[in-house]
PDB file of C-alpha atoms and ligand atoms in Angstrom:
ATOM      1  CA  MET J 240     121.374  -9.753 -32.150  1.00 80.00           C
ATOM      2  CA  SER J 241     118.646  -8.934 -34.684  1.00 95.00           C
ATOM      3  CA  TYR J 242     115.091  -7.944 -33.708  1.00 98.00           C
ATOM      4  CA  ASP J 243     112.040  -7.693 -35.691  1.00 98.00           C
ATOM      5  CA  PHE J 244     111.903  -3.901 -34.706  1.00 98.00           C
ATOM      6  CA  ASP J 245     114.315  -1.325 -32.482  1.00 98.00           C
ATOM      7  CA  LEU J 246     111.289  -0.026 -30.438  1.00 98.00           C
ATOM      8  CA  PHE J 247     107.690  -1.932 -29.793  1.00 98.00           C
ATOM      9  CA  VAL J 248     105.298  -0.095 -28.354  1.00 98.00           C
ATOM     10  CA  ILE J 249     102.342  -1.835 -26.105  1.00 98.00           C
ATOM     11  CA  GLY J 250      99.448   0.594 -26.087  1.00 98.00           C
ATOM     12  CA  GLY J 251      98.088   3.405 -28.471  1.00 98.00           C
ATOM     13  CA  GLY J 252      96.923   5.995 -26.289  1.00 98.00           C
ATOM     14  CA  SER J 253      98.637   9.424 -25.889  1.00 97.00           C
ATOM     15  CA  GLY J 254     101.562   8.506 -24.592  1.00 97.00           C
ATOM     16  CA  GLY J 255     102.256   5.018 -26.964  1.00 98.00           C
ATOM     17  CA  ILE J 256     101.205   6.868 -29.722  1.00 98.00           C
ATOM     18  CA  ALA J 257     103.566   9.869 -29.274  1.00 97.00           C
ATOM     19  CA  THR J 258     106.331   7.862 -28.478  1.00 98.00           C
ATOM     20  CA  ALA J 259     105.964   5.101 -31.710  1.00 98.00           C
ATOM     21  CA  ARG J 260     105.891   8.318 -34.168  1.00 97.00           C
ATOM     22  CA  ARG J 261     108.663   9.725 -32.577  1.00 97.00           C
ATOM     23  CA  ALA J 262     110.698   7.362 -32.758  1.00 98.00           C
ATOM     24  CA  ALA J 263     109.765   5.373 -36.237  1.00 97.00           C
ATOM     25  CA  GLU J 264     110.605  10.032 -37.346  1.00 96.00           C
ATOM     26  CA  TYR J 265     113.794   9.413 -36.388  1.00 97.00           C
ATOM     27  CA  GLY J 266     114.705   5.983 -38.144  1.00 97.00           C
ATOM     28  CA  ALA J 267     113.452   3.119 -36.290  1.00 98.00           C
ATOM     29  CA  LYS J 268     112.001   0.589 -36.719  1.00 98.00           C
ATOM     30  CA  VAL J 269     108.601   0.605 -34.617  1.00 98.00           C
ATOM     31  CA  GLY J 270     106.206  -2.285 -34.403  1.00 98.00           C
ATOM     32  CA  LEU J 271     102.525  -0.695 -31.916  1.00 98.00           C
ATOM     33  CA  ALA J 272     100.127  -2.674 -30.232  1.00 98.00           C
ATOM     34  CA  GLU J 273      96.555  -1.946 -30.153  1.00 98.00           C
ATOM     35  CA  ASN J 274      93.329  -3.599 -28.837  1.00 97.00           C
ATOM     36  CA  ASN J 275      91.236  -1.076 -28.853  1.00 97.00           C
ATOM     37  CA  ARG J 276      90.694   1.919 -30.442  1.00 97.00           C
ATOM     38  CA  LEU J 277      93.410   4.082 -31.411  1.00 97.00           C
ATOM     39  CA  GLY J 278      93.900   7.340 -29.155  1.00 97.00           C
ATOM     40  CA  GLY J 279      93.023   5.422 -26.022  1.00 97.00           C
ATOM     41  CA  THR J 280      92.215   7.401 -23.196  1.00 97.00           C
ATOM     42  CA  CYS J 281      92.438  10.667 -24.006  1.00 97.00           C
ATOM     43  CA  VAL J 282      90.382  10.597 -27.813  1.00 97.00           C
ATOM     44  CA  ASN J 283      88.309   7.948 -26.532  1.00 97.00           C
ATOM     45  CA  VAL J 284      86.987   8.344 -23.346  1.00 97.00           C
ATOM     46  CA  GLY J 285      88.578  10.962 -21.777  1.00 97.00           C
ATOM     47  CA  CYS J 286      89.825  14.559 -22.314  1.00 97.00           C
ATOM     48  CA  ILE J 287      88.314  14.981 -26.112  1.00 97.00           C
ATOM     49  CA  PRO J 288      84.915  13.538 -25.456  1.00 98.00           C
ATOM     50  CA  LYS J 289      84.893  15.634 -22.182  1.00 97.00           C
ATOM     51  CA  LYS J 290      85.730  18.684 -23.708  1.00 97.00           C
ATOM     52  CA  LEU J 291      83.286  18.544 -25.958  1.00 97.00           C
ATOM     53  CA  MET J 292      80.276  17.896 -23.281  1.00 97.00           C
ATOM     54  CA  VAL J 293      82.166  21.215 -21.813  1.00 95.00           C
ATOM     55  CA  TYR J 294      81.900  23.052 -24.398  1.00 96.00           C
ATOM     56  CA  THR J 295      78.397  21.514 -24.828  1.00 96.00           C
ATOM     57  CA  SER J 296      77.457  22.303 -20.812  1.00 94.00           C
ATOM     58  CA  HIS J 297      78.412  26.337 -21.641  1.00 94.00           C
ATOM     59  CA  PHE J 298      75.413  26.909 -24.365  1.00 94.00           C
ATOM     60  CA  PRO J 299      72.435  27.804 -21.632  1.00 91.00           C
ATOM     61  CA  ALA J 300      74.315  30.130 -19.416  1.00 92.00           C
ATOM     62  CA  GLN J 301      75.403  31.553 -22.841  1.00 94.00           C
ATOM     63  CA  PHE J 302      72.129  32.259 -23.994  1.00 94.00           C
ATOM     64  CA  GLN J 303      71.538  33.902 -21.019  1.00 93.00           C
ATOM     65  CA  GLU J 304      74.222  36.373 -20.410  1.00 95.00           C
ATOM     66  CA  SER J 305      73.462  37.331 -24.406  1.00 96.00           C
ATOM     67  CA  GLN J 306      70.348  38.562 -23.494  1.00 96.00           C
ATOM     68  CA  GLY J 307      72.172  41.228 -21.316  1.00 97.00           C
ATOM     69  CA  TYR J 308      73.284  42.758 -24.818  1.00 97.00           C
ATOM     70  CA  GLY J 309      70.052  43.004 -26.052  1.00 97.00           C
ATOM     71  CA  TRP J 310      70.113  39.499 -27.890  1.00 96.00           C
ATOM     72  CA  SER J 311      65.872  38.168 -26.990  1.00 97.00           C
ATOM     73  CA  SER J 312      65.549  34.812 -24.631  1.00 94.00           C
ATOM     74  CA  VAL J 313      66.285  31.331 -25.765  1.00 88.00           C
ATOM     75  CA  LYS J 314      64.203  28.604 -24.983  1.00 88.00           C
ATOM     76  CA  SER J 315      66.237  25.970 -26.093  1.00 90.00           C
ATOM     77  CA  THR J 316      66.302  21.837 -24.710  1.00 91.00           C
ATOM     78  CA  LEU J 317      69.233  19.330 -24.791  1.00 92.00           C
ATOM     79  CA  ASP J 318      68.634  16.393 -27.316  1.00 95.00           C
ATOM     80  CA  TRP J 319      70.911  14.053 -25.444  1.00 94.00           C
ATOM     81  CA  SER J 320      71.218  11.702 -28.095  1.00 95.00           C
ATOM     82  CA  LYS J 321      72.062  14.037 -30.465  1.00 97.00           C
ATOM     83  CA  MET J 322      74.820  14.935 -28.085  1.00 96.00           C
ATOM     84  CA  ILE J 323      76.346  12.313 -28.014  1.00 97.00           C
ATOM     85  CA  THR J 324      76.294  10.947 -31.494  1.00 97.00           C
ATOM     86  CA  ALA J 325      78.221  13.834 -32.493  1.00 97.00           C
ATOM     87  CA  VAL J 326      80.330  13.141 -29.541  1.00 97.00           C
ATOM     88  CA  ASN J 327      81.250  10.169 -30.764  1.00 96.00           C
ATOM     89  CA  GLN J 328      81.509  11.178 -34.510  1.00 97.00           C
ATOM     90  CA  GLU J 329      84.585  13.328 -33.240  1.00 97.00           C
ATOM     91  CA  THR J 330      86.015  10.665 -31.697  1.00 97.00           C
ATOM     92  CA  GLN J 331      85.573   8.452 -34.744  1.00 97.00           C
ATOM     93  CA  ARG J 332      87.096  11.124 -36.568  1.00 97.00           C
ATOM     94  CA  LEU J 333      90.286  11.376 -34.486  1.00 97.00           C
ATOM     95  CA  ASN J 334      90.380   7.355 -34.517  1.00 97.00           C
ATOM     96  CA  GLY J 335      91.122   7.505 -38.382  1.00 96.00           C
ATOM     97  CA  ILE J 336      93.426  10.624 -37.996  1.00 96.00           C
ATOM     98  CA  TYR J 337      95.787   8.974 -35.656  1.00 96.00           C
ATOM     99  CA  GLN J 338      95.355   5.715 -38.060  1.00 95.00           C
ATOM    100  CA  ARG J 339      96.355   7.568 -40.610  1.00 96.00           C
ATOM    101  CA  MET J 340      99.333   9.374 -38.584  1.00 95.00           C
ATOM    102  CA  LEU J 341     100.835   6.275 -37.847  1.00 95.00           C
ATOM    103  CA  ASP J 342     100.580   4.795 -41.629  1.00 94.00           C
ATOM    104  CA  ASN J 343     102.481   8.044 -43.070  1.00 96.00           C
ATOM    105  CA  SER J 344     105.207   7.163 -40.013  1.00 95.00           C
ATOM    106  CA  ASN J 345     105.651   4.055 -40.965  1.00 95.00           C
ATOM    107  CA  VAL J 346     104.598   2.211 -37.670  1.00 97.00           C
ATOM    108  CA  GLU J 347     103.328  -1.401 -38.213  1.00 97.00           C
ATOM    109  CA  LEU J 348     100.062  -1.527 -36.388  1.00 97.00           C
ATOM    110  CA  TYR J 349      99.357  -5.186 -34.420  1.00 97.00           C
ATOM    111  CA  ARG J 350      95.477  -4.358 -33.963  1.00 97.00           C
ATOM    112  CA  ASP J 351      96.023  -6.930 -30.870  1.00 98.00           C
ATOM    113  CA  TYR J 352      96.551  -7.208 -27.338  1.00 97.00           C
ATOM    114  CA  GLY J 353     100.678  -7.371 -26.405  1.00 98.00           C
ATOM    115  CA  LYS J 354     102.029  -9.609 -24.154  1.00 97.00           C
ATOM    116  CA  LEU J 355     105.063  -9.162 -22.750  1.00 97.00           C
ATOM    117  CA  LEU J 356     107.053 -13.010 -23.137  1.00 97.00           C
ATOM    118  CA  ASP J 357     110.201 -12.210 -21.788  1.00 97.00           C
ATOM    119  CA  PRO J 358     112.625  -8.489 -21.685  1.00 97.00           C
ATOM    120  CA  HIS J 359     112.826  -8.384 -25.772  1.00 98.00           C
ATOM    121  CA  THR J 360     109.728 -10.657 -27.463  1.00 98.00           C
ATOM    122  CA  ILE J 361     105.867  -9.652 -27.010  1.00 98.00           C
ATOM    123  CA  GLU J 362     102.584 -12.290 -27.971  1.00 98.00           C
ATOM    124  CA  VAL J 363     100.996  -9.859 -29.788  1.00 98.00           C
ATOM    125  CA  GLY J 364      97.249 -12.266 -31.106  1.00 92.00           C
ATOM    126  CA  ASN J 365      99.167 -15.395 -32.838  1.00 94.00           C
ATOM    127  CA  THR J 366     102.092 -13.474 -33.394  1.00 96.00           C
ATOM    128  CA  LYS J 367     105.476 -13.516 -31.397  1.00 98.00           C
ATOM    129  CA  VAL J 368     107.833 -10.397 -32.185  1.00 98.00           C
ATOM    130  CA  THR J 369     111.175  -9.620 -30.959  1.00 98.00           C
ATOM    131  CA  ALA J 370     112.512  -6.064 -29.348  1.00 98.00           C
ATOM    132  CA  ASP J 371     115.470  -4.252 -28.501  1.00 98.00           C
ATOM    133  CA  LYS J 372     113.292  -2.434 -26.531  1.00 98.00           C
ATOM    134  CA  ILE J 373     109.514  -2.325 -25.399  1.00 98.00           C
ATOM    135  CA  LEU J 374     107.293   0.439 -24.096  1.00 98.00           C
ATOM    136  CA  ILE J 375     104.677  -0.925 -21.823  1.00 98.00           C
ATOM    137  CA  ALA J 376     102.119   2.291 -22.441  1.00 98.00           C
ATOM    138  CA  VAL J 377      99.058   0.983 -21.233  1.00 98.00           C
ATOM    139  CA  GLY J 378      97.078   3.733 -19.386  1.00 97.00           C
ATOM    140  CA  GLY J 379      94.828   2.899 -16.812  1.00 93.00           C
ATOM    141  CA  HIS J 380      90.909   2.132 -16.295  1.00 88.00           C
ATOM    142  CA  PRO J 381      88.698   2.856 -13.050  1.00 86.00           C
ATOM    143  CA  VAL J 382      88.236   0.169 -10.505  1.00 86.00           C
ATOM    144  CA  ARG J 383      85.064  -0.737  -8.848  1.00 88.00           C
ATOM    145  CA  PRO J 384      85.605  -1.993  -5.489  1.00 89.00           C
ATOM    146  CA  ASN J 385      84.152  -5.417  -4.778  1.00 94.00           C
ATOM    147  CA  ILE J 386      80.631  -3.410  -2.635  1.00 93.00           C
ATOM    148  CA  PRO J 387      76.868  -4.727  -3.010  1.00 95.00           C
ATOM    149  CA  GLY J 388      75.625  -2.148  -5.677  1.00 93.00           C
ATOM    150  CA  ILE J 389      78.488  -1.929  -7.417  1.00 93.00           C
ATOM    151  CA  GLU J 390      76.267  -3.165 -10.335  1.00 93.00           C
ATOM    152  CA  ASN J 391      74.023  -0.347 -10.151  1.00 91.00           C
ATOM    153  CA  THR J 392      77.461   2.128 -11.056  1.00 93.00           C
ATOM    154  CA  ILE J 393      78.426   3.182 -14.279  1.00 93.00           C
ATOM    155  CA  ILE J 394      82.389   4.697 -14.975  1.00 94.00           C
ATOM    156  CA  SER J 395      84.005   7.630 -16.231  1.00 93.00           C
ATOM    157  CA  ASP J 396      83.826   5.636 -19.949  1.00 95.00           C
ATOM    158  CA  ASP J 397      80.123   5.273 -19.548  1.00 94.00           C
ATOM    159  CA  MET J 398      79.381   8.738 -19.470  1.00 93.00           C
ATOM    160  CA  PHE J 399      79.536   8.704 -22.961  1.00 95.00           C
ATOM    161  CA  THR J 400      77.552   6.331 -24.473  1.00 94.00           C
ATOM    162  CA  LEU J 401      74.618   6.940 -21.874  1.00 93.00           C
ATOM    163  CA  ALA J 402      71.805   6.042 -24.387  1.00 92.00           C
ATOM    164  CA  GLU J 403      69.214   8.435 -22.121  1.00 90.00           C
ATOM    165  CA  GLN J 404      69.784  11.832 -19.469  1.00 87.00           C
ATOM    166  CA  PRO J 405      70.186  10.935 -16.264  1.00 86.00           C
ATOM    167  CA  LYS J 406      67.695  13.020 -13.934  1.00 84.00           C
ATOM    168  CA  ARG J 407      70.390  12.860 -11.181  1.00 87.00           C
ATOM    169  CA  LEU J 408      73.607  11.847 -10.580  1.00 88.00           C
ATOM    170  CA  VAL J 409      76.317  11.256  -7.285  1.00 90.00           C
ATOM    171  CA  ILE J 410      79.554  11.065  -8.408  1.00 91.00           C
ATOM    172  CA  TRP J 411      81.645   9.137  -5.933  1.00 87.00           C
ATOM    173  CA  GLY J 412      85.758  10.835  -6.068  1.00 86.00           C
ATOM    174  CA  GLY J 413      86.826  14.351  -6.479  1.00 89.00           C
ATOM    175  CA  GLY J 414      89.221  14.335  -8.265  1.00 92.00           C
ATOM    176  CA  TYR J 415      89.169  16.067 -11.820  1.00 93.00           C
ATOM    177  CA  ILE J 416      87.751  13.968 -13.573  1.00 94.00           C
ATOM    178  CA  GLY J 417      84.735  13.830 -11.404  1.00 93.00           C
ATOM    179  CA  VAL J 418      84.732  17.891 -10.798  1.00 93.00           C
ATOM    180  CA  GLU J 419      84.712  17.867 -13.959  1.00 94.00           C
ATOM    181  CA  PHE J 420      81.516  15.965 -14.908  1.00 93.00           C
ATOM    182  CA  ALA J 421      79.973  17.281 -12.153  1.00 92.00           C
ATOM    183  CA  CYS J 422      79.675  21.006 -13.563  1.00 92.00           C
ATOM    184  CA  ILE J 423      78.785  19.783 -16.489  1.00 93.00           C
ATOM    185  CA  TYR J 424      76.117  17.844 -14.840  1.00 89.00           C
ATOM    186  CA  ALA J 425      75.161  21.109 -13.173  1.00 89.00           C
ATOM    187  CA  ARG J 426      75.328  22.758 -16.256  1.00 90.00           C
ATOM    188  CA  PHE J 427      72.819  20.660 -17.725  1.00 87.00           C
ATOM    189  CA  GLY J 428      70.461  21.314 -15.628  1.00 81.00           C
ATOM    190  CA  PHE J 429      70.782  17.860 -13.700  1.00 75.00           C
ATOM    191  CA  ARG J 430      70.970  17.280  -9.833  1.00 68.00           C
ATOM    192  CA  CYS J 431      73.858  16.202  -9.359  1.00 61.00           C
ATOM    193  CA  TYR J 432      75.569  15.189  -6.235  1.00 64.00           C
ATOM    194  CA  SER J 433      79.451  14.694  -5.650  1.00 63.00           C
ATOM    195  CA  ASN J 434      80.960  12.812  -3.078  1.00 64.00           C
ATOM    196  CA  TYR J 435      84.280  12.519  -1.602  1.00 61.00           C
ATOM    197  CA  SER J 436      86.604  12.019   1.328  1.00 60.00           C
ATOM    198  CA  SER J 437      89.232  14.396   2.599  1.00 55.00           C
ATOM    199  CA  ARG J 438      92.833  13.079   3.250  1.00 54.00           C
TER     200      ARG J 438
HETATM  201  C1  LIG P 643      87.591  11.408 -17.680  1.00 62.28           C
HETATM  202  C2  LIG P 643      88.590  11.599 -18.341  1.00 62.28           C
HETATM  203  C3  LIG P 643      88.833  13.196 -18.501  1.00 62.28           C
HETATM  204  C4  LIG P 643      90.287  13.569 -18.869  1.00 62.28           C
HETATM  205  N1  LIG P 643      90.439  14.934 -19.109  1.00 62.28           N
HETATM  206  C5  LIG P 643      91.627  15.392 -19.615  1.00 62.28           C
HETATM  207  C6  LIG P 643      92.117  16.272 -20.049  1.00 62.28           C
HETATM  208  O1  LIG P 643      91.581  16.988 -19.656  1.00 62.28           O
HETATM  209  N2  LIG P 643      93.466  16.724 -19.761  1.00 62.28           N
HETATM  210  C7  LIG P 643      94.671  15.736 -19.454  1.00 62.28           C
HETATM  211  O2  LIG P 643      95.520  16.102 -19.825  1.00 62.28           O
HETATM  212  N3  LIG P 643      94.415  14.988 -19.480  1.00 62.28           N
HETATM  213  C8  LIG P 643      92.902  14.144 -19.228  1.00 62.28           C
HETATM  214  N4  LIG P 643      92.704  13.006 -18.857  1.00 62.28           N
HETATM  215  C9  LIG P 643      93.845  11.643 -18.792  1.00 62.28           C
HETATM  216  C10 LIG P 643      94.133  11.047 -20.062  1.00 62.28           C
HETATM  217  O3  LIG P 643      92.980  11.015 -20.712  1.00 62.28           O
HETATM  218  C11 LIG P 643      95.311  10.639 -19.557  1.00 62.28           C
HETATM  219  O4  LIG P 643      96.496  10.520 -18.780  1.00 62.28           O
HETATM  220  C12 LIG P 643      95.838   9.680 -20.560  1.00 62.28           C
HETATM  221  O5  LIG P 643      95.165   9.436 -22.151  1.00 62.28           O
HETATM  222  C13 LIG P 643      97.156   8.909 -20.721  1.00 62.28           C
HETATM  223  O6  LIG P 643      97.374   8.423 -21.781  1.00 62.28           O
HETATM  224  P1  LIG P 643      98.207   6.781 -21.525  1.00 62.28           P
HETATM  225  O7  LIG P 643      98.738   6.610 -22.999  1.00 62.28           O
HETATM  226  O8  LIG P 643      99.191   7.332 -20.734  1.00 62.28           O
HETATM  227  O9  LIG P 643      97.406   5.992 -21.855  1.00 62.28           O
HETATM  228  P2  LIG P 643      95.778   5.857 -22.502  1.00 62.28           P
HETATM  229  O10 LIG P 643      95.357   6.767 -23.245  1.00 62.28           O
HETATM  230  O11 LIG P 643      94.951   4.414 -21.132  1.00 62.28           O
HETATM  231  O12 LIG P 643      96.401   4.472 -23.242  1.00 62.28           O
HETATM  232  C14 LIG P 643      96.608   3.002 -23.273  1.00 62.28           C
HETATM  233  C15 LIG P 643      96.290   2.070 -24.156  1.00 62.28           C
HETATM  234  O13 LIG P 643      97.033   1.070 -24.649  1.00 62.28           O
HETATM  235  C16 LIG P 643      95.686  -0.213 -24.468  1.00 62.28           C
HETATM  236  N5  LIG P 643      96.248  -1.315 -24.153  1.00 62.28           N
HETATM  237  C17 LIG P 643      95.986  -1.776 -22.863  1.00 62.28           C
HETATM  238  N6  LIG P 643      96.766  -2.557 -22.392  1.00 62.28           N
HETATM  239  C18 LIG P 643      97.184  -2.924 -23.891  1.00 62.28           C
HETATM  240  C19 LIG P 643      97.591  -4.410 -24.394  1.00 62.28           C
HETATM  241  N7  LIG P 643      98.211  -5.313 -23.438  1.00 62.28           N
HETATM  242  N8  LIG P 643      97.784  -4.653 -25.645  1.00 62.28           N
HETATM  243  C20 LIG P 643      97.460  -3.871 -26.599  1.00 62.28           C
HETATM  244  N9  LIG P 643      96.794  -2.389 -25.943  1.00 62.28           N
HETATM  245  C21 LIG P 643      96.358  -2.263 -25.264  1.00 62.28           C
HETATM  246  C22 LIG P 643      94.619   0.847 -24.123  1.00 62.28           C
HETATM  247  O14 LIG P 643      93.549   0.394 -24.794  1.00 62.28           O
HETATM  248  C23 LIG P 643      94.962   1.896 -24.393  1.00 62.28           C
HETATM  249  O15 LIG P 643      94.428   2.363 -25.993  1.00 62.28           O
HETATM  250  C24 LIG P 643      91.226  12.139 -18.896  1.00 62.28           C
HETATM  251  C25 LIG P 643      90.978  10.579 -18.063  1.00 62.28           C
HETATM  252  C26 LIG P 643      90.225  10.111 -18.323  1.00 62.28           C
HETATM  253  C27 LIG P 643      89.442   9.362 -17.940  1.00 62.28           C
END
């Protein structure tokens, strides 16, 4: 039985891109579907922009610390929108790098939603393609519970595009994402409350 691809990957995040590139480097004919920005959660709304915010949040303590080594005091305030712009410029730069990496590996990229039709067929936009092996690497996303007032909340994805600096913030969830955002915002000097239930 011949297929369009040896491997077809649904999802262009860390897992999907690494698998697609590696398989192509070994000589497999590989296709990949991504309906959003290349790089997935880590590059666009996860590790990378979060680490840039962690980096930004360290400066006030460093200004303070430097005085112990003879530097005069620094009075500096955060330009929120400049920080958000800088963070997003970097993620856009990385989107381009991921695109080039896929091109250089000869992975055929479909900029569309992939839907599994049967064990060897995927619908990508208006096209149907077949593959010997199909990898589902669609990641996950935050879930908003259906509770009163939920329309007033944001999810972690929104943290990287907030137009205005929040004055106060309550973080619901004490996993690593919640804890890291709590530390970032506390270092920015905002009032930050964290809520979690011990299990
Ligand atoms: C705020 C935050 C901070 C994080 N910080 C860290 C960190 O510091 N260190 C660390 O190791 N991890 C961190 N993570 C976790 C890390 O981002 C994820 O573990 C990783 O991105 C998962 O990769 P993935 O390829 O499985 O999925 P994803 O990166 O989510 O990629 C899935 C991709 O599939 C696409 N997709 C979904 N459905 C379809 C479809 N039907 N057709 C086509 N495309 C589809 C999505 O658009 C997405 O691009 C963080 C996560 C978050 C949210």
